[in-house]
GROMACS .gro file of C-alpha atoms in nm:
model
  139
    1MET     CA    1   0.370  -2.866  -2.388
    2THR     CA    2   0.047  -3.036  -2.292
    3ASN     CA    3  -0.176  -3.042  -1.987
    4ILE     CA    4  -0.111  -2.682  -1.888
    5THR     CA    5  -0.399  -2.528  -1.699
    6TYR     CA    6  -0.455  -2.163  -1.612
    7HIS     CA    7  -0.628  -2.058  -1.293
    8ILE     CA    8  -0.742  -1.725  -1.152
    9VAL     CA    9  -0.665  -1.745  -0.782
   10LYS     CA   10  -0.669  -1.550  -0.458
   11GLU     CA   11  -0.462  -1.818  -0.282
   12ALA     CA   12  -0.181  -2.044  -0.401
   13ASP     CA   13   0.137  -2.201  -0.268
   14ALA     CA   14   0.330  -1.891  -0.160
   15ALA     CA   15   0.667  -2.069  -0.169
   16SER     CA   16   0.615  -2.163  -0.536
   17ILE     CA   17   0.515  -1.807  -0.625
   18LEU     CA   18   0.815  -1.668  -0.435
   19ALA     CA   19   1.043  -1.907  -0.626
   20LEU     CA   20   0.909  -1.769  -0.957
   21TYR     CA   21   0.967  -1.411  -0.843
   22ARG     CA   22   1.321  -1.499  -0.744
   23GLN     CA   23   1.395  -1.686  -1.066
   24ALA     CA   24   1.282  -1.379  -1.260
   25GLY     CA   25   1.524  -1.167  -1.056
   26TRP     CA   26   1.247  -0.967  -0.891
   27TRP     CA   27   1.301  -1.075  -0.533
   28GLN     CA   28   1.595  -1.102  -0.295
   29MET     CA   29   1.737  -1.447  -0.229
   30ASP     CA   30   1.769  -1.416   0.150
   31GLU     CA   31   1.536  -1.612   0.376
   32ASN     CA   32   1.319  -1.346   0.535
   33PRO     CA   33   1.007  -1.522   0.675
   34GLU     CA   34   0.798  -1.213   0.600
   35TYR     CA   35   0.834  -1.274   0.226
   36LEU     CA   36   0.581  -1.558   0.226
   37GLU     CA   37   0.324  -1.337   0.398
   38THR     CA   38   0.396  -1.061   0.145
   39VAL     CA   39   0.333  -1.307  -0.139
   40ARG     CA   40   0.004  -1.416   0.022
   41LYS     CA   41  -0.104  -1.051   0.035
   42ILE     CA   42  -0.005  -0.999  -0.330
   43LEU     CA   43  -0.218  -1.299  -0.425
   44SER     CA   44  -0.523  -1.193  -0.227
   45ASN     CA   45  -0.507  -0.821  -0.307
   46SER     CA   46  -0.439  -0.834  -0.682
   47PHE     CA   47  -0.740  -0.761  -0.901
   48CYS     CA   48  -0.655  -1.078  -1.092
   49PHE     CA   49  -0.375  -1.327  -1.025
   50VAL     CA   50  -0.322  -1.608  -1.278
   51ILE     CA   51  -0.113  -1.918  -1.225
   52ALA     CA   52  -0.015  -2.172  -1.489
   53LYS     CA   53   0.013  -2.530  -1.370
   54VAL     CA   54   0.124  -2.870  -1.492
   55GLY     CA   55  -0.052  -3.111  -1.262
   56GLU     CA   56  -0.018  -2.953  -0.920
   57GLU     CA   57   0.307  -2.768  -0.997
   58ILE     CA   58   0.294  -2.391  -1.047
   59ILE     CA   59   0.510  -2.312  -1.351
   60GLY     CA   60   0.411  -1.953  -1.431
   61MET     CA   61   0.221  -1.651  -1.309
   62GLY     CA   62   0.100  -1.303  -1.390
   63ARG     CA   63  -0.127  -1.050  -1.232
   64ALA     CA   64  -0.328  -0.737  -1.293
   65ILE     CA   65  -0.384  -0.444  -1.063
   66SER     CA   66  -0.688  -0.226  -1.122
   67ASP     CA   67  -0.956  -0.004  -0.975
   68GLY     CA   68  -1.203  -0.245  -1.134
   69VAL     CA   69  -1.371   0.037  -1.326
   70SER     CA   70  -1.154   0.189  -1.596
   71ASP     CA   71  -0.784   0.096  -1.603
   72ALA     CA   72  -0.573  -0.212  -1.539
   73TYR     CA   73  -0.201  -0.279  -1.538
   74ILE     CA   74  -0.054  -0.620  -1.607
   75GLN     CA   75   0.265  -0.703  -1.421
   76ASP     CA   76   0.480  -0.982  -1.277
   77VAL     CA   77   0.437  -1.214  -1.577
   78THR     CA   78   0.695  -1.491  -1.571
   79VAL     CA   79   0.735  -1.859  -1.654
   80ARG     CA   80   0.979  -2.107  -1.507
   81ALA     CA   81   1.305  -2.059  -1.699
   82ASP     CA   82   1.326  -2.410  -1.847
   83LEU     CA   83   0.971  -2.382  -1.986
   84ARG     CA   84   0.991  -2.044  -2.157
   85GLY     CA   85   0.920  -2.018  -2.529
   86LYS     CA   86   0.641  -2.276  -2.518
   87GLY     CA   87   0.342  -2.039  -2.522
   88ILE     CA   88   0.280  -2.049  -2.147
   89GLY     CA   89   0.335  -1.674  -2.103
   90LYS     CA   90   0.087  -1.608  -2.383
   91GLY     CA   91  -0.165  -1.829  -2.206
   92ILE     CA   92  -0.118  -1.632  -1.886
   93ILE     CA   93  -0.163  -1.298  -2.067
   94ARG     CA   94  -0.471  -1.424  -2.255
   95THR     CA   95  -0.628  -1.545  -1.930
   96LEU     CA   96  -0.563  -1.205  -1.772
   97LEU     CA   97  -0.703  -1.021  -2.075
   98ASP     CA   98  -1.017  -1.238  -2.082
   99PHE     CA   99  -1.082  -1.160  -1.715
  100LEU     CA  100  -1.016  -0.787  -1.758
  101ARG     CA  101  -1.240  -0.764  -2.065
  102GLU     CA  102  -1.516  -0.959  -1.886
  103ASN     CA  103  -1.494  -0.690  -1.619
  104LYS     CA  104  -1.531  -0.425  -1.891
  105LEU     CA  105  -1.193  -0.260  -1.836
  106GLN     CA  106  -1.110  -0.045  -2.136
  107TRP     CA  107  -0.750   0.066  -2.076
  108ILE     CA  108  -0.504  -0.219  -2.018
  109GLY     CA  109  -0.136  -0.140  -2.003
  110LEU     CA  110   0.194  -0.287  -1.893
  111ILE     CA  111   0.563  -0.205  -1.868
  112SER     CA  112   0.797  -0.462  -2.018
  113GLU     CA  113   1.164  -0.532  -2.004
  114PRO     CA  114   1.342  -0.441  -2.331
  115GLY     CA  115   1.322  -0.700  -2.606
  116TYR     CA  116   0.962  -0.813  -2.554
  117GLU     CA  117   0.798  -0.582  -2.808
  118ARG     CA  118   0.728  -0.867  -3.049
  119PHE     CA  119   0.588  -1.091  -2.774
  120TYR     CA  120   0.345  -0.830  -2.642
  121GLY     CA  121   0.273  -0.694  -2.991
  122GLY     CA  122   0.155  -1.041  -3.089
  123LEU     CA  123  -0.095  -1.021  -2.805
  124GLY     CA  124  -0.239  -0.689  -2.923
  125PHE     CA  125  -0.027  -0.443  -2.724
  126ASN     CA  126   0.131  -0.138  -2.885
  127VAL     CA  127   0.443   0.051  -2.784
  128MET     CA  128   0.352   0.395  -2.648
  129PRO     CA  129   0.628   0.608  -2.808
  130ASN     CA  130   0.512   0.937  -2.658
  131TYR     CA  131   0.508   0.811  -2.299
  132THR     CA  132   0.784   0.741  -2.048
  133PRO     CA  133   0.741   0.516  -1.742
  134PHE     CA  134   0.865   0.652  -1.411
  135LEU     CA  135   0.957   0.488  -1.082
  136LEU     CA  136   0.982   0.677  -0.755
  137GLY     CA  137   1.344   0.681  -0.639
  138GLU     CA  138   1.474   0.643  -0.288
  139GLU     CA  139   1.484   0.959  -0.081
   0.00000   0.00000   0.00000
């Protein structure tokens, strides 16, 4: 695919970003008006938020959260379903990694869905066999 551009942003079309979250299955499908404001806050408060575009259309995204000093976590990487497998996700990850390395972050991690070991391995990530991710449950 040609003419894909990658941009580090603090603002972007919140509806387009919300649509990507929903397509990835990470966001409810109801029409709560607060969701767009939540997306705007995610954009502005992430250490680095990358969007992939064709023309003016946002077709992919990913972000990093960090203290800006030592560690960073990459999350929310997704590409529009009909455009997956074309290297766009790799471009998003590489743009994030370039930014994080420019900011001298040494420890960069992520948690992936099963089945993406080869994808992330090809980008320099290693499985951490002696570690287990945890998520706080509901009380």
